[in-house]
Tab-separated table of C-alpha atoms and ligand atoms in Angstrom:
chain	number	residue	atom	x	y	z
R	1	UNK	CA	-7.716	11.381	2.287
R	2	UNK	CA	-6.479	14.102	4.664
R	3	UNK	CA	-8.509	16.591	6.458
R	4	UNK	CA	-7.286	20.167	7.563
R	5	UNK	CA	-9.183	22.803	9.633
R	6	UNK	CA	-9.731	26.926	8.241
R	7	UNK	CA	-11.145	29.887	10.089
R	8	UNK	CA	-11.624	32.904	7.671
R	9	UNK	CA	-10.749	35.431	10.298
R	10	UNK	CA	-12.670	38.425	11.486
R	11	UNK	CA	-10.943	40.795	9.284
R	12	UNK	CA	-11.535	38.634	6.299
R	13	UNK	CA	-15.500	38.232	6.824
R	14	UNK	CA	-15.590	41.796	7.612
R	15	UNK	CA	-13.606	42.802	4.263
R	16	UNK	CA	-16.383	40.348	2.280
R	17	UNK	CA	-13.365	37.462	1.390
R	18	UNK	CA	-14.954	34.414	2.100
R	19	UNK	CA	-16.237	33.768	-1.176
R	20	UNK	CA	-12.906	34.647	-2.804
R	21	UNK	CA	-11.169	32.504	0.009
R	22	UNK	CA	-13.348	29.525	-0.501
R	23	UNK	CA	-13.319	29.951	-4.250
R	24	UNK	CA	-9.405	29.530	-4.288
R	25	UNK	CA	-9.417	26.215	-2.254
R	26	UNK	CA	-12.402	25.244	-4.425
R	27	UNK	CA	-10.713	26.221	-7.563
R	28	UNK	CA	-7.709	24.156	-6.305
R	29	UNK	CA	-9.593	21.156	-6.217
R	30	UNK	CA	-10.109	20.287	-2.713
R	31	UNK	CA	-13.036	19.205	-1.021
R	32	UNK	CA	-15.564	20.834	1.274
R	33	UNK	CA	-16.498	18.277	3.934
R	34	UNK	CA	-17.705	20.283	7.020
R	35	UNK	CA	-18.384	24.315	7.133
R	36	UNK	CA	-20.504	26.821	9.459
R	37	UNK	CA	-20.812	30.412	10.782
R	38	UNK	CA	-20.265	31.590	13.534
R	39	UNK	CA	-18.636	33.269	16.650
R	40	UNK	CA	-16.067	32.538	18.160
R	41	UNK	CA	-16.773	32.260	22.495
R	42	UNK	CA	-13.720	33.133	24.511
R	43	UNK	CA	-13.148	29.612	25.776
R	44	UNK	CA	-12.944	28.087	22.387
R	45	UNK	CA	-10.449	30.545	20.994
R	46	UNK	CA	-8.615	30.547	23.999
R	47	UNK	CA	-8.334	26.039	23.587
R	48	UNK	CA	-8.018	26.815	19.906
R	49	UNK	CA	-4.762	28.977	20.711
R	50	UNK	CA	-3.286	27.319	24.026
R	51	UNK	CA	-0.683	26.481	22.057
R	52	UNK	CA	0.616	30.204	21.967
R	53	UNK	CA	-0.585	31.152	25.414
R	54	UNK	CA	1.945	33.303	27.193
R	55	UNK	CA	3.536	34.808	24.351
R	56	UNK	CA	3.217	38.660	24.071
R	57	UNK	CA	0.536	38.376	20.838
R	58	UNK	CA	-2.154	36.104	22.536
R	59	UNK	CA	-3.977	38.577	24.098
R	60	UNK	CA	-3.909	40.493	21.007
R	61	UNK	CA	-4.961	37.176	19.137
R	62	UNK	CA	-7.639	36.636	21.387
R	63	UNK	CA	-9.119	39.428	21.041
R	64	UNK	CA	-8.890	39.410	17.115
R	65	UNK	CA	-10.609	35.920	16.788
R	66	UNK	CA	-13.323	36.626	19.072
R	67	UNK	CA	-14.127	40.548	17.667
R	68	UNK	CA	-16.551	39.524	14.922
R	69	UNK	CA	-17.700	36.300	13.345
R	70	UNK	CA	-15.900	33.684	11.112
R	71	UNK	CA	-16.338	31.066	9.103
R	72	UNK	CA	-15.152	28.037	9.991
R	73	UNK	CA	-14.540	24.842	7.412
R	74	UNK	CA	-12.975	21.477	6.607
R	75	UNK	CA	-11.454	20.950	3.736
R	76	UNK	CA	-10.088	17.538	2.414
R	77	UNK	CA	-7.668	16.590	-0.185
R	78	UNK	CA	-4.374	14.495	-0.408
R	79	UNK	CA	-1.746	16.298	1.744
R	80	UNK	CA	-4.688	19.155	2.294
R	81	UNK	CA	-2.695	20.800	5.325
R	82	UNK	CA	0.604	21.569	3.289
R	83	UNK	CA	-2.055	22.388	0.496
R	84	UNK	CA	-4.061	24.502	2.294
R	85	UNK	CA	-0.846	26.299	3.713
R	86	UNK	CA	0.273	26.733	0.639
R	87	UNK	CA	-2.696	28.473	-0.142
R	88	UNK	CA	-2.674	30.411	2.410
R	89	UNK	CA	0.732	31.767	2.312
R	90	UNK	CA	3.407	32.154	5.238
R	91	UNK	CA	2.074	33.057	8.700
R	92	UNK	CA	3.324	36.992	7.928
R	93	UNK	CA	1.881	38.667	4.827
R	94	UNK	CA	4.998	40.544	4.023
R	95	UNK	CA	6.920	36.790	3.904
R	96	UNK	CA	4.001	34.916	1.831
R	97	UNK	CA	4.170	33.947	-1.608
R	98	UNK	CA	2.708	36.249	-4.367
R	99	UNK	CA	-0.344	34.785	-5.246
R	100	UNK	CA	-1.050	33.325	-1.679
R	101	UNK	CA	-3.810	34.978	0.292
R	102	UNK	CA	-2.243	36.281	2.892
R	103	UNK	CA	0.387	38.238	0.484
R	104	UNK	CA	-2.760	39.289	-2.128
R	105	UNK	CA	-5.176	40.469	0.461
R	106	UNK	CA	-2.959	41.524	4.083
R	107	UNK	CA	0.126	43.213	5.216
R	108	UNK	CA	0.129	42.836	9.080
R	109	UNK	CA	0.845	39.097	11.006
R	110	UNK	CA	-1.963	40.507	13.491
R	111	UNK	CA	-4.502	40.464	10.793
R	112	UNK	CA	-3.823	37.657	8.197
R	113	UNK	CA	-7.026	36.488	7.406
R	114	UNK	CA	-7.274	33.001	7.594
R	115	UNK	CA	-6.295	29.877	9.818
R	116	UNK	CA	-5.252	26.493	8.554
R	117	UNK	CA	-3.858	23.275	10.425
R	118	UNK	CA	-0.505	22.608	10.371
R	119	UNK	CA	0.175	19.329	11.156
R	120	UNK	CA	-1.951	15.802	10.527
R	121	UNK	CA	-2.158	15.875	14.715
R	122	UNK	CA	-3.517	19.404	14.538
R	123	UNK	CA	-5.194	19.088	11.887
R	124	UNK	CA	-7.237	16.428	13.727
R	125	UNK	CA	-7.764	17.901	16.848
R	126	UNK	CA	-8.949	21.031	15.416
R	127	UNK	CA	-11.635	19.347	13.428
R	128	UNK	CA	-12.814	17.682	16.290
R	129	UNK	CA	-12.849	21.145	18.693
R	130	UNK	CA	-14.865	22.944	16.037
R	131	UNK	CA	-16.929	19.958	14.743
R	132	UNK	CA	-19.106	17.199	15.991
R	133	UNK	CA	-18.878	14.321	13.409
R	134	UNK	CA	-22.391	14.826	12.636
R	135	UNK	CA	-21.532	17.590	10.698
R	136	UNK	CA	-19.160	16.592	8.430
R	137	UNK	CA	-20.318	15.525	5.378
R	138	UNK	CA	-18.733	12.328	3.462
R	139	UNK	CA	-20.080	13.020	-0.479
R	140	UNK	CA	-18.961	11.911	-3.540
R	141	UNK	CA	-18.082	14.622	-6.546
R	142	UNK	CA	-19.027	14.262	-9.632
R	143	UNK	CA	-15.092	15.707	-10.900
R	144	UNK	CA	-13.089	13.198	-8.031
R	145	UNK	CA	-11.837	11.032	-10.163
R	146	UNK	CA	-10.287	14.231	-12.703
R	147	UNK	CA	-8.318	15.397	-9.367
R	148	UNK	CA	-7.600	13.044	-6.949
R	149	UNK	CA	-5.234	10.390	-8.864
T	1	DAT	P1	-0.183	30.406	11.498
T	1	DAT	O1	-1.499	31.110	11.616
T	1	DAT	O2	0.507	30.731	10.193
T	1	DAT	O3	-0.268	28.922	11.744
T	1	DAT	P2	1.024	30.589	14.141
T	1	DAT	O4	0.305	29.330	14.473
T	1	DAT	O5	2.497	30.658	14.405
T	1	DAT	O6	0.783	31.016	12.611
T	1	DAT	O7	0.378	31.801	14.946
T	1	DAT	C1	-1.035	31.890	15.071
T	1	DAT	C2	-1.456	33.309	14.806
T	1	DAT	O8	-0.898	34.167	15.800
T	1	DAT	C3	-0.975	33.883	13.479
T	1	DAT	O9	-1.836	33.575	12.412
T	1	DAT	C4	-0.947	35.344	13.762
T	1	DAT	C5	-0.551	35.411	15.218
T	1	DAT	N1	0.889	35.605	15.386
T	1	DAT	C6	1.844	34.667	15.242
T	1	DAT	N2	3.071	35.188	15.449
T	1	DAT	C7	2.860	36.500	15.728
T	1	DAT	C8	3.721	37.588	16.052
T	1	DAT	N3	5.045	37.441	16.130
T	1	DAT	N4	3.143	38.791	16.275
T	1	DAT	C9	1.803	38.956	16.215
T	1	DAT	N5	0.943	37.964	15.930
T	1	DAT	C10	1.468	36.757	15.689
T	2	MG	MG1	-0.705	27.877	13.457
């Protein structure tokens, strides 16, 4: 079963989503495996995002991530990162899908509420920058077997 990463951004804890967030990747069917609260220290937003380092946003991003908590979480599922994206909606809220959370709740790319892995490789290393494998949590739910085939 594959694992992705989410952050409910700043702006999203701030606006009270994280309820409404979680509820939709609940409601979807995948499976909370690893979640906590917190903020975010300059040096792990600034790994988290090394990727983009250098390009005129990051600063900008930066500072975004690391203005107010989040709430971080693992989620797990079969193809969970292109679920998960999908969920999400396209990186700018103006391009995402109706119905996606990034189209139903934002407008600019500077504040679009949420993080989610994009690749398997990604999606790996980010669980393992946010999360010590202590604290994710292998269970067993009671409705598997009605949504994963
Ligand atoms: P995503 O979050 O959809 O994976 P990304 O990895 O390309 O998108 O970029 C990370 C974040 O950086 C994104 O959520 C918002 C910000 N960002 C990306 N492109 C941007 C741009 N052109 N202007 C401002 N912020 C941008
Ligand atoms: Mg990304």
């Amino acid at each position: 079963m594959q694992k992705t990463f989410v952050i409910v951004k700043p702006d999203a804890v701030q606006r009270g989503l994280i309820g409404e967030i979680t509820a939709r990747l609940e409601r979807r069917g995948l499976k909370l495996v690893g979640a906590k609260f917190l903020a975010v220290s300059q040096e792990l937003a600034e790994t988290h995002y090394a990727i983009h380092k250098g390009k005129p946003f990051y600063e900008g991003l930066i500072n975004y991530i690391t203005s107010s908590p989040v709430m971080a979480m693992v989620w797990e599922g079969p193809d969970a990162i292109a679920a998960v994206r999908q969920t999400m909606g396209a990186t700018r809220p103006t391009e995402a899908a109706p119905g996606s959370v990034r189209h139903d709740f934002g407008l600019e790319v500077g504040r679009n509420l949420t993080h989610a892995s994009d690749s398997p490789e990604n999606g790996e290393a980010e669980v393992n920058l946010w999360f010590k494998p202590e604290e994710l949590v292998s269970w067993e739910r009671a409705t598997d077997a009605w949504i994963f085939e």
